DNA sequence: TTTGACATCGAACATTTGTTCGTGTACAAT
DNA sequence: ATTGTACACGAACAAATGTTCGATGTCAAA
């Protein structure tokens, strides 16, 4: 089942989690075969493949390339979070402080700047120190490994106007503050002429912009380049608390 | 120069010291050859001999008998003596412990039982001790105050078949395990006749069940009561990590 | 449809690492 | 001095662990 980049991502996280737990429990790191057994992969090369990915992202370190010598970097601990019911008393390394500190960073409080409505620009404060009245707690593990909390903000969707983006009334959308996106990334886009904000996958083609709704049954929207569009942020996650009724 | 039991004693201590330092420095234990190099003994069997002595005295543990799997027992640490700054570390650690604990209480690990596909029943294990492949971290604040983590489980959506429920390919849906829902709550519903799983707002009317898609532009589905429908769980939240493209 | 990048697998292979064994040396007790 | 035990050495061996390689399947772009 390849290309399930989501599944792989989870497996990568699971590996880190296992590395931490195993080390906690046994006092030494596991072998790649033990890792494979844990994540239900019995190809050692596949585990190596994962391990390389993790090392590329500096989540682990195995510069030694010896047996049982995989180390989890602080970034790795941060990604997963620290499991407190493990006995930490035995562990008394200098990196303990890092680990404990990062455990507190498991939960990111993301500022909710307001409500997003199709017919209005995003309510983004120019002042970066703007203190929002509400925040939303989000597990750090929901985000990519390179994400930083400072760049993120959230908006609550009001109305059904984002339905083509598969986003409901009441959903909370988490954005990353940026003014450009790569082709194929979902962005909040302000279209000057139409005076609307919309959430679409964004493609910059030769002569036009193409906005692709998340709902695959819907048509792409073509916008000539002379029209003014502005990218307000990249959509990184959507959180929906399902209520009763509707 | 044998029989210098004094010299041996010193070497044994040196081994323990080295074990501790090496572990501190590298994050994993050394090999017997590395130990030998450290104590100027290049006979692996001799190191083994020492190691056996240390294990007899319960100063170290290598019950695993695997590579790089030597652990220093508390008695071993005691033998060498604690460095004073360790106590400071422990102390600081205690200070942080509360924060860690509360941070983790606020983060629930929800088991991901598998993939939900329209044409198949939910992959819910009968065995409650079933160990899921993966878990997803979710901020506790996403749920109501009466929610308990034990009742919750998650599934990853595969395919576009849940689009009418405003749920995308790749989304993670969090359910509460229950076999009935109140009118107007969204549930995972297995329809026997059609052999499908669907996510809809559920209404039990006088003569029929009414299934209302989350997408308000879509029609309700009416199912006569004679048909067999089974509620697999209540949808409490949807989490979407927005990927590139689509 | 073809192509290429990515994800996956398992087996063969190479290296590291631990264990065993035969031998040697010193020294205290006989 | 002889002998037994504790200490010591290094080579050969066995087990573990990591790496490489060819093959396959999938998906998206060309």
PDB file of C-alpha atoms in Angstrom, chain A residues 5-6 142-144 147 165-167 172-176 184-188 199-202 214 233-239, chain B residues 168-172 239-246:
ATOM      1  CA  UNK A   5       2.280   9.082   2.782  1.00  0.00           C
ATOM      2  CA  UNK A   6      -0.004   9.401   5.740  1.00  0.00           C
ATOM      3  CA  UNK A 142      -0.397  16.632  14.083  1.00  0.00           C
ATOM      4  CA  UNK A 143       2.098  18.801  12.313  1.00  0.00           C
ATOM      5  CA  UNK A 144       5.056  18.103  10.164  1.00  0.00           C
ATOM      6  CA  UNK A 147       6.654  23.084  11.653  1.00  0.00           C
ATOM      7  CA  UNK A 165     -13.018  22.852   0.241  1.00  0.00           C
ATOM      8  CA  UNK A 166     -14.579  20.069   2.274  1.00  0.00           C
ATOM      9  CA  UNK A 167     -14.745  22.367   5.223  1.00  0.00           C
ATOM     10  CA  UNK A 172     -11.376  25.140  12.770  1.00  0.00           C
ATOM     11  CA  UNK A 173      -8.764  25.633  10.095  1.00  0.00           C
ATOM     12  CA  UNK A 174      -5.125  25.902  11.033  1.00  0.00           C
ATOM     13  CA  UNK A 175      -2.953  28.000   8.781  1.00  0.00           C
ATOM     14  CA  UNK A 176       0.689  28.637   8.389  1.00  0.00           C
ATOM     15  CA  UNK A 184      -0.612  21.766  -5.048  1.00  0.00           C
ATOM     16  CA  UNK A 185      -0.713  23.164  -1.553  1.00  0.00           C
ATOM     17  CA  UNK A 186      -3.959  24.347  -0.087  1.00  0.00           C
ATOM     18  CA  UNK A 187      -4.081  28.044   0.652  1.00  0.00           C
ATOM     19  CA  UNK A 188      -6.402  30.720   1.815  1.00  0.00           C
ATOM     20  CA  UNK A 199      -9.676  27.833   0.353  1.00  0.00           C
ATOM     21  CA  UNK A 200      -8.306  25.904  -2.587  1.00  0.00           C
ATOM     22  CA  UNK A 201      -5.370  23.905  -3.776  1.00  0.00           C
ATOM     23  CA  UNK A 202      -3.287  26.435  -5.595  1.00  0.00           C
ATOM     24  CA  UNK A 214     -10.703  19.758  -2.294  1.00  0.00           C
ATOM     25  CA  UNK A 233      -1.657  31.433   4.387  1.00  0.00           C
ATOM     26  CA  UNK A 234      -1.235  27.773   3.806  1.00  0.00           C
ATOM     27  CA  UNK A 235      -3.760  25.369   5.211  1.00  0.00           C
ATOM     28  CA  UNK A 236      -1.998  22.785   7.328  1.00  0.00           C
ATOM     29  CA  UNK A 237      -4.824  21.139   9.185  1.00  0.00           C
ATOM     30  CA  UNK A 238      -8.537  21.093   9.788  1.00  0.00           C
ATOM     31  CA  UNK A 239     -10.100  20.117  13.070  1.00  0.00           C
TER      32      UNK A 239
ATOM     33  CA  UNK B 168     -11.840  13.484   2.767  1.00  0.00           C
ATOM     34  CA  UNK B 169      -9.550  10.755   1.703  1.00  0.00           C
ATOM     35  CA  UNK B 170      -6.895  10.567   4.404  1.00  0.00           C
ATOM     36  CA  UNK B 171      -8.887  12.212   7.145  1.00  0.00           C
ATOM     37  CA  UNK B 172      -8.825  10.676  10.581  1.00  0.00           C
ATOM     38  CA  UNK B 239      -8.861  15.636  12.063  1.00  0.00           C
ATOM     39  CA  UNK B 240      -7.383  16.437   8.722  1.00  0.00           C
ATOM     40  CA  UNK B 241      -3.734  16.942   8.029  1.00  0.00           C
ATOM     41  CA  UNK B 242      -3.745  18.801   4.781  1.00  0.00           C
ATOM     42  CA  UNK B 243      -1.247  17.380   2.377  1.00  0.00           C
ATOM     43  CA  UNK B 244       0.007  18.796  -0.813  1.00  0.00           C
ATOM     44  CA  UNK B 245      -1.753  18.209  -4.057  1.00  0.00           C
ATOM     45  CA  UNK B 246      -4.802  16.008  -4.493  1.00  0.00           C
TER      46      UNK B 246
END
